[in-house]
Coordinates of C-alpha atoms and ligand atoms in Angstrom, one line a residue:
X8 CA 146.0 122.0 189.4
X9 CA 144.9 119.2 187.1
X10 CA 141.2 118.6 186.5
X11 CA 140.3 122.2 187.0
X12 CA 138.2 123.5 184.2
X13 CA 138.3 126.8 182.4
X14 CA 135.5 128.5 180.6
X15 CA 136.3 131.2 178.0
X16 CA 134.0 133.9 176.8
X17 CA 135.1 136.1 173.9
X18 CA 134.1 139.6 172.8
X19 CA 135.3 141.7 170.0
X20 CA 137.2 141.0 166.8
X21 CA 138.3 137.8 165.0
X22 CA 141.8 138.3 166.5
X23 CA 140.3 137.9 169.9
X24 CA 138.5 134.7 168.8
X25 CA 141.9 133.3 167.8
X26 CA 143.6 134.6 171.0
X27 CA 141.1 132.7 173.1
X28 CA 142.1 129.6 171.2
X29 CA 145.8 130.3 172.0
X30 CA 144.8 130.8 175.7
X31 CA 142.9 127.4 175.6
X32 CA 146.1 125.7 174.2
X33 CA 148.3 127.3 176.9
X34 CA 145.9 126.3 179.7
X35 CA 145.4 122.7 178.4
X36 CA 149.2 122.3 178.2
X37 CA 149.3 123.3 181.9
X38 CA 146.8 120.6 182.7
X39 CA 143.5 122.4 182.7
X40 CA 140.3 121.1 181.0
X41 CA 137.7 123.0 179.1
X42 CA 134.3 123.6 180.7
X43 CA 131.4 123.8 178.3
X44 CA 129.4 126.2 180.5
X45 CA 130.0 128.8 183.2
X46 CA 128.3 126.7 185.9
X47 CA 130.9 123.9 185.4
X48 CA 133.9 126.1 185.5
X49 CA 136.6 126.6 188.2
X50 CA 138.1 129.5 186.2
X51 CA 136.3 131.9 183.9
X52 CA 138.3 134.0 181.4
X53 CA 136.6 136.9 179.6
X54 CA 138.6 138.0 176.6
X55 CA 137.6 141.6 176.1
X56 CA 137.5 144.4 173.6
X57 CA 138.0 148.2 174.2
X58 CA 137.4 149.5 170.7
X59 CA 134.2 151.3 171.6
X60 CA 132.6 152.1 174.9
X61 CA 129.6 149.8 174.4
X62 CA 132.0 146.9 174.0
X63 CA 133.4 147.6 177.5
X64 CA 129.9 148.1 178.9
X65 CA 128.9 144.6 177.8
X66 CA 131.9 143.1 179.7
X67 CA 131.0 145.0 182.8
X68 CA 127.6 143.4 182.5
X69 CA 129.1 140.0 182.3
X70 CA 131.3 140.6 185.3
X71 CA 128.1 141.2 187.3
X72 CA 126.9 137.7 186.2
X73 CA 130.2 136.2 187.2
X74 CA 129.8 137.9 190.6
X75 CA 126.5 136.0 191.1
X76 CA 128.1 132.8 190.0
X77 CA 130.8 133.4 192.6
X78 CA 128.2 133.5 195.3
X79 CA 127.2 130.0 194.2
X80 CA 130.8 128.8 193.8
X81 CA 133.1 131.0 196.0
X82 CA 136.2 129.1 194.6
X83 CA 135.5 130.4 191.1
X84 CA 138.4 132.5 189.7
X85 CA 137.6 135.3 187.3
X86 CA 140.1 136.5 184.8
X87 CA 139.9 139.5 182.5
X88 CA 142.0 139.1 179.4
X89 CA 142.7 141.2 176.3
X90 CA 142.3 144.9 175.5
X91 CA 140.3 145.9 178.5
X92 CA 142.8 144.2 180.8
X93 CA 145.6 146.2 179.1
X94 CA 143.7 149.5 179.2
X95 CA 142.4 149.4 182.7
X96 CA 145.1 147.3 184.4
X97 CA 144.9 147.4 188.3
X98 CA 141.6 149.3 188.1
X99 CA 139.9 146.0 187.3
X100 CA 141.3 144.3 190.4
X101 CA 139.9 147.1 192.6
X102 CA 136.4 146.1 191.6
X103 CA 136.7 143.0 193.9
X104 CA 135.2 140.5 191.5
X105 CA 138.3 140.1 189.3
X106 CA 141.1 137.8 190.4
X107 CA 143.4 137.7 187.3
X108 CA 144.2 140.5 184.8
X109 CA 146.3 139.5 181.7
X110 CA 147.0 141.7 178.7
X111 CA 147.3 140.4 175.1
X112 CA 151.0 139.6 175.3
X113 CA 150.8 137.9 178.7
X114 CA 148.9 134.7 177.9
X115 CA 151.9 132.4 178.4
X116 CA 151.9 133.6 182.0
X117 CA 148.3 132.6 182.6
X118 CA 149.0 129.2 184.3
X119 CA 151.2 131.0 186.8
X120 CA 148.8 133.9 187.3
X121 CA 145.9 131.4 187.8
X122 CA 147.9 129.4 190.3
X123 CA 148.7 132.6 192.2
X124 CA 145.1 133.7 192.2
X125 CA 144.2 130.2 193.5
X126 CA 146.2 130.9 196.6
X127 CA 144.1 134.0 197.2
X128 CA 146.5 136.6 195.7
X129 CA 145.3 138.8 193.0
X130 CA 147.4 138.3 189.9
X131 CA 148.2 140.7 187.1
X132 CA 150.5 140.8 184.0
X133 CA 149.9 143.6 181.4
X134 CA 153.4 143.8 180.0
X135 CA 153.4 144.4 176.2
X136 CA 156.1 142.7 174.2
X137 CA 157.9 143.6 171.0
X138 CA 158.4 139.9 170.0
X139 CA 155.5 137.8 171.3
X140 CA 153.5 136.2 168.4
X141 CA 152.6 132.9 170.0
X142 CA 154.2 131.5 166.9
X143 CA 154.9 128.0 168.3
X144 CA 151.4 127.5 169.9
X145 CA 148.8 125.5 168.0
X146 CA 145.5 127.1 168.9
X147 CA 142.8 124.8 170.3
X148 CA 139.9 125.3 167.8
X149 CA 136.8 126.2 169.6
X150 CA 134.7 126.9 166.5
X151 CA 132.8 123.7 166.2
X152 CA 132.4 123.6 162.4
X153 CA 135.8 122.2 161.7
X154 CA 135.9 123.8 158.3
X155 CA 137.0 127.4 158.7
X156 CA 139.7 128.7 161.0
X157 CA 141.5 132.0 161.9
X158 CA 145.3 132.1 161.8
X159 CA 147.1 135.1 163.2
X160 CA 150.0 136.3 161.1
X161 CA 151.0 139.3 163.1
X162 CA 150.1 141.2 166.3
X163 CA 149.8 144.9 167.3
X164 CA 149.5 148.0 165.2
X165 CA 151.8 150.9 164.4
X166 CA 149.3 153.1 162.6
X167 CA 148.1 155.4 165.3
X168 CA 144.7 156.3 163.8
X169 CA 143.7 159.1 166.2
X170 CA 140.4 157.5 167.3
X171 CA 141.8 154.0 168.0
X172 CA 142.9 152.3 171.3
X173 CA 144.4 149.3 169.6
X174 CA 148.0 150.5 169.4
X175 CA 147.8 151.1 173.1
X176 CA 146.1 147.9 174.1
X177 CA 147.8 145.5 171.7
X178 CA 151.2 147.2 171.4
X179 CA 153.5 147.6 168.5
X180 CA 153.4 145.7 165.3
X181 CA 155.3 142.4 164.9
X182 CA 155.1 139.7 162.3
X183 CA 155.0 135.9 162.9
X184 CA 157.6 133.7 161.3
X185 CA 156.2 132.4 158.0
X186 CA 157.3 128.8 158.5
X187 CA 155.1 128.5 161.7
X188 CA 152.2 130.0 159.8
X189 CA 152.5 127.6 156.9
X190 CA 152.9 124.7 159.3
X191 CA 149.8 125.7 161.2
X192 CA 147.8 126.0 158.0
X193 CA 149.1 122.6 156.8
X194 CA 148.0 120.9 160.0
X195 CA 144.5 122.5 159.7
X196 CA 144.2 121.2 156.2
X197 CA 145.2 117.7 157.2
X198 CA 142.5 117.8 160.0
X199 CA 139.9 118.6 157.4
X200 CA 139.7 122.4 157.5
X201 CA 139.0 123.9 154.1
X202 CA 139.3 127.7 154.7
X203 CA 141.8 129.8 156.7
X204 CA 141.5 133.6 157.3
X205 CA 144.9 135.2 157.9
X206 CA 144.6 137.8 160.6
X207 CA 146.4 141.0 161.3
X208 CA 145.5 144.6 162.2
X209 CA 147.2 145.7 159.0
X210 CA 148.2 142.6 157.0
X211 CA 149.9 144.7 154.2
X212 CA 152.7 145.7 156.6
X213 CA 153.5 142.0 157.2
X214 CA 157.3 141.6 156.9
X215 CA 159.6 138.8 158.0
X216 CA 163.3 138.8 157.5
X217 CA 165.2 135.7 158.6
X218 CA 168.3 136.5 160.6
X219 CA 170.3 134.2 158.3
X220 CA 169.0 135.8 155.1
X221 CA 168.2 139.4 156.0
X222 CA 168.0 140.4 152.4
X223 CA 165.2 138.0 151.7
X224 CA 162.1 139.6 153.2
X225 CA 158.8 137.7 153.1
X226 CA 156.2 140.4 152.5
X227 CA 152.4 139.8 152.6
X228 CA 152.1 139.0 148.9
X229 CA 154.7 136.2 149.3
X230 CA 153.1 134.9 152.5
X231 CA 149.7 134.8 150.9
X232 CA 151.3 132.8 148.0
X233 CA 153.0 130.3 150.5
X234 CA 149.6 129.7 152.2
X235 CA 147.7 129.4 148.9
X236 CA 150.3 126.7 147.8
X237 CA 149.4 124.5 150.8
X238 CA 146.6 123.0 148.7
X239 CA 144.3 124.2 145.9
X240 CA 141.5 122.6 148.0
X241 CA 142.1 125.2 150.8
X242 CA 140.4 128.6 150.5
X243 CA 142.4 131.5 151.8
X244 CA 141.0 134.8 153.1
X245 CA 142.7 137.6 155.0
X246 CA 141.9 140.8 157.0
X247 CA 142.4 143.6 157.5
X248 CA 143.9 145.6 154.6
X249 CA 145.0 149.2 155.0
X250 CA 144.2 151.4 152.0
X251 CA 147.6 153.2 152.4
X252 CA 149.6 150.0 152.3
X253 CA 147.8 147.5 150.1
X254 CA 150.2 146.7 147.2
X255 CA 149.4 145.7 143.7
X256 CA 151.6 142.7 144.4
X257 CA 148.9 141.4 146.8
X258 CA 146.3 141.9 144.0
X259 CA 148.4 140.1 141.4
X260 CA 148.9 137.2 143.8
X261 CA 145.1 137.1 144.4
X262 CA 144.5 137.0 140.7
X263 CA 147.0 134.3 140.2
X264 CA 145.7 131.8 142.8
X265 CA 142.0 130.7 142.3
X266 CA 141.9 129.5 145.9
X267 CA 142.6 133.0 147.3
X268 CA 139.0 134.4 147.8
X269 CA 138.0 137.4 145.8
X270 CA 137.2 139.6 148.7
X271 CA 139.1 142.5 150.4
X272 CA 138.2 144.1 153.6
X273 CA 139.3 147.7 153.1
X274 CA 138.1 150.0 155.9
X275 CA 137.6 153.5 154.5
X276 CA 136.3 155.1 157.8
X277 CA 135.2 158.3 156.1
X278 CA 134.6 159.7 152.6
X279 CA 135.9 163.2 153.5
X280 CA 139.6 163.8 153.0
X281 CA 139.5 166.5 155.8
X282 CA 138.2 163.9 158.3
X283 CA 140.6 161.2 157.0
X284 CA 143.5 163.6 157.8
X285 CA 142.2 164.2 161.3
X286 CA 141.9 160.5 161.7
X287 CA 145.6 160.1 160.6
X288 CA 144.6 157.5 158.0
X289 CA 147.3 158.7 155.5
X290 CA 145.2 158.5 152.3
X291 CA 142.7 160.8 150.6
X292 CA 139.3 160.1 149.3
X293 CA 140.8 160.1 145.8
X294 CA 143.6 157.7 146.8
X295 CA 141.0 155.3 148.3
X296 CA 138.9 155.4 145.2
X297 CA 142.1 154.8 143.1
X298 CA 142.8 151.6 145.2
X299 CA 139.3 150.4 144.6
X300 CA 139.7 151.0 140.8
X301 CA 142.9 149.1 140.8
X302 CA 141.3 146.1 142.7
X303 CA 138.5 146.1 140.1
X304 CA 141.0 146.2 137.2
X305 CA 143.2 143.4 138.5
X306 CA 140.5 141.2 140.1
X307 CA 137.2 141.8 138.2
X308 CA 134.3 140.8 140.4
X309 CA 136.3 141.1 143.7
X310 CA 134.0 141.9 146.6
X311 CA 135.0 144.9 148.8
X312 CA 133.8 145.4 152.3
X313 CA 134.6 148.3 154.7
X314 CA 134.3 149.9 158.1
X315 CA 132.8 153.3 158.5
X316 CA 132.7 155.7 161.5
X317 CA 129.9 158.2 161.7
X318 CA 130.2 161.5 163.6
X319 CA 134.0 161.8 164.2
X320 CA 135.2 165.0 165.8
X321 CA 134.2 168.1 163.8
X322 CA 132.4 166.1 161.1
X323 CA 130.1 168.5 159.2
X324 CA 127.1 167.6 157.2
X325 CA 129.2 168.1 154.1
X326 CA 131.8 165.5 155.4
X327 CA 128.9 163.1 156.1
X328 CA 127.6 163.6 152.6
X329 CA 131.0 162.8 151.3
X330 CA 130.9 159.4 153.1
X331 CA 127.5 158.7 151.6
X332 CA 128.6 159.6 148.1
X333 CA 131.8 157.5 148.4
X334 CA 129.6 154.6 149.5
X335 CA 127.5 155.0 146.4
X336 CA 130.5 155.3 144.2
X337 CA 132.1 152.1 145.5
X338 CA 129.0 150.1 146.2
X339 CA 130.4 148.1 149.1
X340 CA 129.3 144.5 149.3
X341 CA 129.5 144.5 153.1
X342 CA 130.1 147.2 155.7
X343 CA 130.6 147.4 159.5
X344 CA 129.2 150.8 160.6
X345 CA 129.8 152.5 163.9
X346 CA 129.2 155.8 165.6
X347 CA 132.3 157.5 166.8
X348 CA 133.0 156.6 170.5
X349 CA 135.7 158.6 172.2
X350 CA 138.3 156.4 173.8
X351 CA 140.4 157.7 176.7
X352 CA 144.0 158.7 176.0
X353 CA 143.8 158.4 172.2
X354 CA 145.1 161.3 170.2
X355 CA 141.5 162.3 169.3
X356 CA 140.5 162.3 173.0
X357 CA 143.5 164.4 173.9
X358 CA 143.4 166.9 171.1
X359 CA 140.0 167.1 169.4
X360 CA 136.5 167.9 170.7
X361 CA 133.9 165.1 170.5
X362 CA 131.5 167.7 169.3
X363 CA 128.9 165.9 167.1
X364 CA 125.9 165.4 169.5
X365 CA 125.0 161.8 170.2
X366 CA 121.5 162.0 168.6
X367 CA 123.2 163.5 165.4
X368 CA 125.7 160.7 165.4
X369 CA 122.9 158.2 165.6
X370 CA 121.0 160.0 162.8
X371 CA 124.1 160.0 160.5
X372 CA 124.8 156.3 161.3
X373 CA 121.2 155.3 160.5
X374 CA 121.5 157.1 157.2
X375 CA 124.7 155.3 156.4
X376 CA 123.1 151.9 157.4
X377 CA 120.0 152.6 155.3
X378 CA 122.1 153.5 152.3
X379 CA 124.2 150.4 152.8
X380 CA 121.2 148.2 152.9
X381 CA 120.0 149.4 149.6
X382 CA 123.5 149.1 148.1
X383 CA 124.0 145.6 149.4
X384 CA 120.6 144.5 148.2
X385 CA 121.6 145.8 144.7
X386 CA 124.9 143.9 144.9
X387 CA 123.1 140.8 146.0
X388 CA 120.5 141.1 143.2
X389 CA 123.3 141.0 140.7
X390 CA 124.2 137.5 142.1
X391 CA 120.8 136.1 141.2
X392 CA 121.1 133.7 138.2
X393 CA 124.9 133.2 138.9
X394 CA 126.4 129.9 139.8
X395 CA 128.8 130.2 142.7
X396 CA 131.2 127.8 144.4
X397 CA 130.2 127.5 148.0
X398 CA 132.1 126.0 150.8
X399 CA 129.6 124.2 153.0
X400 CA 130.0 125.4 156.6
X401 CA 127.0 124.0 158.5
X402 CA 123.3 123.6 158.9
X403 CA 121.2 126.7 158.4
X404 CA 119.9 128.2 161.7
X405 CA 116.5 128.6 160.1
X406 CA 115.9 125.1 158.9
X407 CA 117.6 121.7 159.5
X408 CA 116.8 120.8 155.9
X409 CA 119.1 123.6 154.7
X410 CA 122.8 124.2 154.7
X411 CA 124.8 127.4 154.6
X412 CA 128.1 128.5 153.3
X413 CA 129.8 131.4 151.6
X414 CA 130.8 132.3 148.1
X415 CA 134.4 133.4 147.4
X416 CA 133.1 136.9 147.7
X417 CA 132.1 136.2 151.3
X418 CA 128.3 136.3 150.7
X419 CA 126.3 133.9 152.8
X420 CA 124.2 131.4 150.8
X421 CA 121.4 129.2 152.2
X422 CA 120.4 126.2 150.1
X423 CA 118.6 122.8 150.4
X424 CA 120.6 119.9 151.8
X425 CA 120.8 117.5 148.9
X426 CA 123.1 115.1 150.9
X427 CA 126.0 117.6 150.7
X428 CA 128.6 117.2 153.3
X429 CA 129.9 120.0 155.6
X430 CA 133.4 120.9 154.5
X431 CA 132.9 120.2 150.8
X432 CA 132.6 122.6 147.8
X433 CA 129.3 122.7 145.9
X434 CA 128.2 124.8 143.0
X435 CA 125.0 126.6 143.9
X436 CA 122.8 128.7 141.6
X437 CA 121.5 131.8 143.2
X438 CA 117.8 132.1 142.8
X439 CA 116.7 134.8 145.3
X440 CA 118.2 137.2 147.8
X441 CA 117.7 139.7 150.7
X442 CA 120.2 142.5 151.6
X443 CA 121.9 140.0 154.0
X444 CA 121.5 136.5 152.4
X445 CA 121.5 134.7 149.1
X446 CA 119.1 131.8 148.6
X447 CA 120.4 129.1 146.2
X448 CA 119.7 125.8 144.7
X449 CA 122.2 122.9 144.5
X450 CA 123.7 122.4 141.1
X451 CA 126.6 119.9 141.5
X452 CA 129.6 119.1 143.6
Ligands
5AD24 N1 134.8 154.7 167.6 C1 134.1 154.1 166.7 N2 134.5 153.1 165.9 C2 135.8 152.8 166.0 N3 136.6 151.9 165.4 C3 137.8 151.9 165.9 N4 137.9 152.8 166.9 C4 136.7 153.4 167.0 C5 136.1 154.4 167.8 N5 136.8 155.0 168.8 C6 136.1 151.1 164.2 C7 136.9 151.4 163.0 C8 137.7 150.1 162.8 C9 136.8 149.1 163.4 C10 137.5 147.8 163.8 O1 136.3 149.7 164.5 O2 136.0 151.5 161.9 O3 138.1 149.9 161.5
SF4_25 FE1 143.2 151.0 165.0 FE2 144.0 152.2 162.7 FE3 145.5 150.2 163.8 FE4 143.1 149.7 162.6 S1 144.9 150.5 161.6 S2 143.9 148.9 164.6 S3 141.9 151.5 163.2 S4 145.1 152.2 164.7

């Protein structure tokens, strides 16, 4: 099998990006090399997302491209990994083009599945696990900046939001052993990385009890502290926080360690308590706002970002207005905004009617986006004149003479080069902004 090269394409969330790095590590250990482009590959893996229908449509489009590549190279093996693999299972093999199907908990089996497919037998493993966290695997970093990295701390989700496929495609929640997380972060720091983002579907429910000391549970606040202690030179971020679970303990830990970035991703989904109940989010509008107030009390200046769904089942204009007013009240620094997309077999698909017409969903979404743009412009304008510590991540896409990085609040800053090195911290004065980017000038290292 040696010398065969794999090419990995990744769609969807940050967790998928990290999973692809785990897959690369597993395949390299089994003797495969990495191809830098599809044309040079013997095996192509597409790591997929099922969260909304358009995410799946994009992957079907890619599979057509792989079909054409297979005409040029009939030995090419095509593998579908991740959430779509888990959701569609054998159905993917029936399309002819796909040779390998592996769900999110089956990646250790990929060398065997690939070998089997190489013998002309279609190969599938979509078993979900209650234990798998890939804890012992050091992901092969494919992001080329060498400065920022994702580290998974848990997998799966137990929340059962009614619109969401994730609990079905990624299985139940399980936490990764803290010692393996800290070791991975230490190794990254030694290799020059200066920022880690701890990833989980709901980081606040992270919990690890050692069999030898079952009374000593490591919760998320403690894990965050252990990671922050790796080095004061290492920035720590995390996502995603669930409003129903985020503890004050996490906020006090953030306030205590300057290297934990002042930014919380806290998806609200809707500003209407009635819709939140239908979504099974387990908090009210008022409880969400109370969490935000607590964040601002304990960590003044903390950025808050969110996810919003427009046009969920039975959403009225009044519910939609409630979302807009909540947005105004909070003033989110960043938002990921979507129209509701019914996903097969979720509770919402089984029990509720997807009754907001598509054009109305789009209209509401556009209203949400327009409001967010004015709000984020306002939030960025408040940055003008401030001096922020920026971790330099790379050369700006717009100009080779400029660098970009982010502030602790996760805002992107572009500024002139001034001989600054990638992977170092610089103080930058913000001089201008748009709703998406801050423009700065270099102050000092
Ligand atoms: N339709 C639209 N958006 C969804 N999300 C999850 N499921 C759906 C769906 N069926 C959004 C939520 C979640 C983000 C990752 O994706 O806002 O927080
Ligand atoms: Fe889906 Fe809710 Fe779990 Fe997030 S918390 S992955 S939206 S079920």
